Coordinates of C-alpha atoms in Angstrom, one line a residue:
X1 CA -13.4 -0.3 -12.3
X2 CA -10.1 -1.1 -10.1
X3 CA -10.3 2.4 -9.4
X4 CA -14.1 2.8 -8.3
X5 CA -13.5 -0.8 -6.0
X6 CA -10.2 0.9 -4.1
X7 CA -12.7 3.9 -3.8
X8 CA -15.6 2.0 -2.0
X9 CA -13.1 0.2 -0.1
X10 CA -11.6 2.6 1.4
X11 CA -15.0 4.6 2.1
X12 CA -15.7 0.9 4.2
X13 CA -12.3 1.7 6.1
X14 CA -12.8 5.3 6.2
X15 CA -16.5 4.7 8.0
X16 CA -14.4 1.9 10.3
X17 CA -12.0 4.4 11.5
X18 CA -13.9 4.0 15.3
X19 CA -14.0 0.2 15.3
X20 CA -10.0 0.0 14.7
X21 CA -9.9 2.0 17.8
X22 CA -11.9 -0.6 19.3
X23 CA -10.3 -3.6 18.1
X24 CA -7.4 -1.6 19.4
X25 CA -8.5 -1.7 23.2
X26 CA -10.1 -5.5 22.6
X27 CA -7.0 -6.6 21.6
X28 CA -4.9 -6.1 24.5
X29 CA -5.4 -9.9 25.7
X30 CA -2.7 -10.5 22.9
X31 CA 0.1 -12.3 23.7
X32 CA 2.3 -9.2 23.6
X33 CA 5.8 -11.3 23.2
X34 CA 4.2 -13.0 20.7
X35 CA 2.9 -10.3 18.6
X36 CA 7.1 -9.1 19.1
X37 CA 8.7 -12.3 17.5
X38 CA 6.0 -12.3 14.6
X39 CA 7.3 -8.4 14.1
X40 CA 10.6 -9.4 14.4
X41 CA 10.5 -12.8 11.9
X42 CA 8.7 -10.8 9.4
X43 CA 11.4 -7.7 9.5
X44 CA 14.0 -10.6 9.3
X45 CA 11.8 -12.0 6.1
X46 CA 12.1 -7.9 4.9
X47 CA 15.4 -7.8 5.2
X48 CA 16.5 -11.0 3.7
X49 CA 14.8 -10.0 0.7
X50 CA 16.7 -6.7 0.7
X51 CA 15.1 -4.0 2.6
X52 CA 16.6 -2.1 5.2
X53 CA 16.9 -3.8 8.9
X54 CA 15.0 -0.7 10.4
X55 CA 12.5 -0.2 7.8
X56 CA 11.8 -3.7 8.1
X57 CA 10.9 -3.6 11.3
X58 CA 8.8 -0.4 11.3
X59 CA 7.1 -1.8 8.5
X60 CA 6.7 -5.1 10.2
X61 CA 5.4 -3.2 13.2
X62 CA 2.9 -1.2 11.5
X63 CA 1.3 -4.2 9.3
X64 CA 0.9 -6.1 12.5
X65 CA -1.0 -3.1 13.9
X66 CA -4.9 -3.4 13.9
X67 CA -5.4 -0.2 12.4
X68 CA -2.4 -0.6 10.2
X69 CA -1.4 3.1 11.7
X70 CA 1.1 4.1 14.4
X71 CA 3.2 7.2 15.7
X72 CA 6.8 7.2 15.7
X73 CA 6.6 7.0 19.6
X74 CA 4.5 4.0 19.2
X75 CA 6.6 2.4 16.8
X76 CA 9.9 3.3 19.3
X77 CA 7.9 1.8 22.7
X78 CA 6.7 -1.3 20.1
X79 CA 10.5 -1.7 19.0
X80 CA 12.9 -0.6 21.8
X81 CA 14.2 1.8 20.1
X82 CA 15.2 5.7 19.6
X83 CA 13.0 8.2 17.8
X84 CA 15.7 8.7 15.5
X85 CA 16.1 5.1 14.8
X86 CA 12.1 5.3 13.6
X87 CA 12.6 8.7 11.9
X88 CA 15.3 7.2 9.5
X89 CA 13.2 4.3 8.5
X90 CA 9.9 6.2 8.1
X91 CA 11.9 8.7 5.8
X92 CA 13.1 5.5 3.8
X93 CA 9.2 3.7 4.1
X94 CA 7.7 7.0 2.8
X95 CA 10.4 7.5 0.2
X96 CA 9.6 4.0 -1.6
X97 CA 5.9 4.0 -1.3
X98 CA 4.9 1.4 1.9
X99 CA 3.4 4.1 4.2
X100 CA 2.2 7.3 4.1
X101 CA 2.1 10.1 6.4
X102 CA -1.0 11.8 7.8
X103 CA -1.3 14.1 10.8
X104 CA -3.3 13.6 13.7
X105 CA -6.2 16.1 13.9
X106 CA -5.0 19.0 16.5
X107 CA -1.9 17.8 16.7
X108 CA 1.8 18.1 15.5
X109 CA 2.1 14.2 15.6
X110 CA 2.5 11.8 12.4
X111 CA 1.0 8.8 12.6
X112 CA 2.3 6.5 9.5
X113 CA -0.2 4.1 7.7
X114 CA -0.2 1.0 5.9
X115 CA -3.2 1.4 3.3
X116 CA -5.3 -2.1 3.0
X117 CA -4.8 -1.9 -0.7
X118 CA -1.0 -1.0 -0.9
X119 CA 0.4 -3.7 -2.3
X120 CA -2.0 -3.3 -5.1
X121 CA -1.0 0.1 -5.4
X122 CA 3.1 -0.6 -5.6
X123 CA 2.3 -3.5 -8.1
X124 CA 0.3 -0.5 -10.3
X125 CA 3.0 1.9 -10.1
X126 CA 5.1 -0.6 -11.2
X127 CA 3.9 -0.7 -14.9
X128 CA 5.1 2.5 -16.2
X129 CA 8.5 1.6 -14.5
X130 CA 8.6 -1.8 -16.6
X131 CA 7.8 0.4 -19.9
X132 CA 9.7 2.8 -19.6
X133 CA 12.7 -0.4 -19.0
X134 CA 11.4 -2.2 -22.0
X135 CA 11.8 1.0 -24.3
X136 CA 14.9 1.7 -23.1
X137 CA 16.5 -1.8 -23.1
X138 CA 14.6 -2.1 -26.6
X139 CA 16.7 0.7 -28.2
X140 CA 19.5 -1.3 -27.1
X141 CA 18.7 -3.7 -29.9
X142 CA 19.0 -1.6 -32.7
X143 CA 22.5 -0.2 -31.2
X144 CA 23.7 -3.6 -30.4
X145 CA 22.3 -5.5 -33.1
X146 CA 19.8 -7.7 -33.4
X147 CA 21.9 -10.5 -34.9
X148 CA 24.3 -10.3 -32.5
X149 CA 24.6 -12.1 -29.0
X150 CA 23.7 -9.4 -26.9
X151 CA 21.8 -8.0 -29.1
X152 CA 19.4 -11.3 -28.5
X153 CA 20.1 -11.4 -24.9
X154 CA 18.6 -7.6 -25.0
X155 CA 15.5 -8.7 -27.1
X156 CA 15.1 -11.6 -25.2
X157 CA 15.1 -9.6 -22.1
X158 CA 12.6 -6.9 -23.6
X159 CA 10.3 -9.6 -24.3
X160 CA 10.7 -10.9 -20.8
X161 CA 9.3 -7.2 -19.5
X162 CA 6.7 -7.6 -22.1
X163 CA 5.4 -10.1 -20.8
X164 CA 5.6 -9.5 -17.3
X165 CA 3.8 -6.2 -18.6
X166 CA 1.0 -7.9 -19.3
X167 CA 0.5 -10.9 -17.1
X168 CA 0.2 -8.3 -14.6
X169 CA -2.2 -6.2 -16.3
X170 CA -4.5 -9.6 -16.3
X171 CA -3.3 -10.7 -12.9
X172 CA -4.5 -6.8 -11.6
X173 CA -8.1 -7.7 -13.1
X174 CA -8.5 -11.3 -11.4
X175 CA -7.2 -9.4 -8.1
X176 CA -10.0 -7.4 -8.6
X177 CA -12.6 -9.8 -9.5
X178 CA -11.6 -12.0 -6.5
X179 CA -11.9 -9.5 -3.9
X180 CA -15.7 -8.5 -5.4
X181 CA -16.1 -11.9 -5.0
X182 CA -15.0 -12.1 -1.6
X183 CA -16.8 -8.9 -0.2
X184 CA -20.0 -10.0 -1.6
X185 CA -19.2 -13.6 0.4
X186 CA -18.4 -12.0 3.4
X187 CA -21.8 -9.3 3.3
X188 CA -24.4 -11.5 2.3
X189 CA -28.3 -10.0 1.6
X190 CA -26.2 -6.4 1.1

């Protein structure tokens, strides 16, 4: 079902391509120093929680970007600063899941996207990760023993990823349900 929705979705984006373009050109009564120091206090948000000061900003830069898609040259004019500076932190982006590449048609040029849905989509990837973590910190138990004080700080912990296994198993459902919800507000007699 999850599946299906991020499917239809991103047909609706997909079909929208020509209206970011738009929105694009429309846009250009921003407040361009504005838009800058809402770039720049999110990357400092990114980077306080631990990303890299670059990748925050291109990040930061390409959220805040209508169509959630820029070129490295886009980024660098956007930024003030060097190509290399924005090849460095795409590399890292890419690595760790938060953009993704695509050519332009005809062209050697990369443009680097945001998907709508990627937040979703790191959470998701994230549930194999916490198994695979609560099976290995589990075996730790038996080694350890279960009697023992870090044995129970091990089982205690296990239970912990357990349960965070879960919760976001039923949290991913009621993200789901609320964003039905919310496209079917938003489109009424559809």
């Amino acid at each position: 079902m999850a599946d299906q929705q991020r499917d239809e979705r991103g047909e609706r984006e997909e079909r929208g391509d020509g209206a970011d373009r738009s929105d694009r050109a429309e846009r250009s009564d921003r407040d361009r120093e504005a838009v800058s120091r809402y770039v720049e206090r999110v990357a400092a948000e990114l980077t306080e929680m631990g990303m890299q000061r670059m990748a925050s900003r291109v990040f930061a830069c390409i959220l805040a970007d209508d169509a959630g898609a820029l070129t490295a040259a886009e980024v660098g004019e956007r930024l003030h600063v060097s190509p290399a500076a924005v090849s460095g932190a795409v590399r890292y982006l890419a690595a760790v899941g938060l953009i993704t590449r695509e050519r332009e048609p005809g062209s050697r040029r990369e443009r680097y996207r945001m998907e709508s849905d990627r937040w979703y989509q790191i959470f998701a990837q994230r549930e194999g990760m916490i198994r695979r973590f609560e099976q290995t910190l589990d075996t730790g138990v038996g080694i350890l023993g279960a009697d023992s004080a870090a044995g129970r700080r091990i089982a205690e912990t296990t239970e912990f990823f357990s349960f965070l296994r879960e919760e976001n198993g039923r949290l991913e459902q009621r993200w789901w349900d609320y964003v039905k919800r919310r496209d079917e507000a938003r489109t009424p007699g559809e």
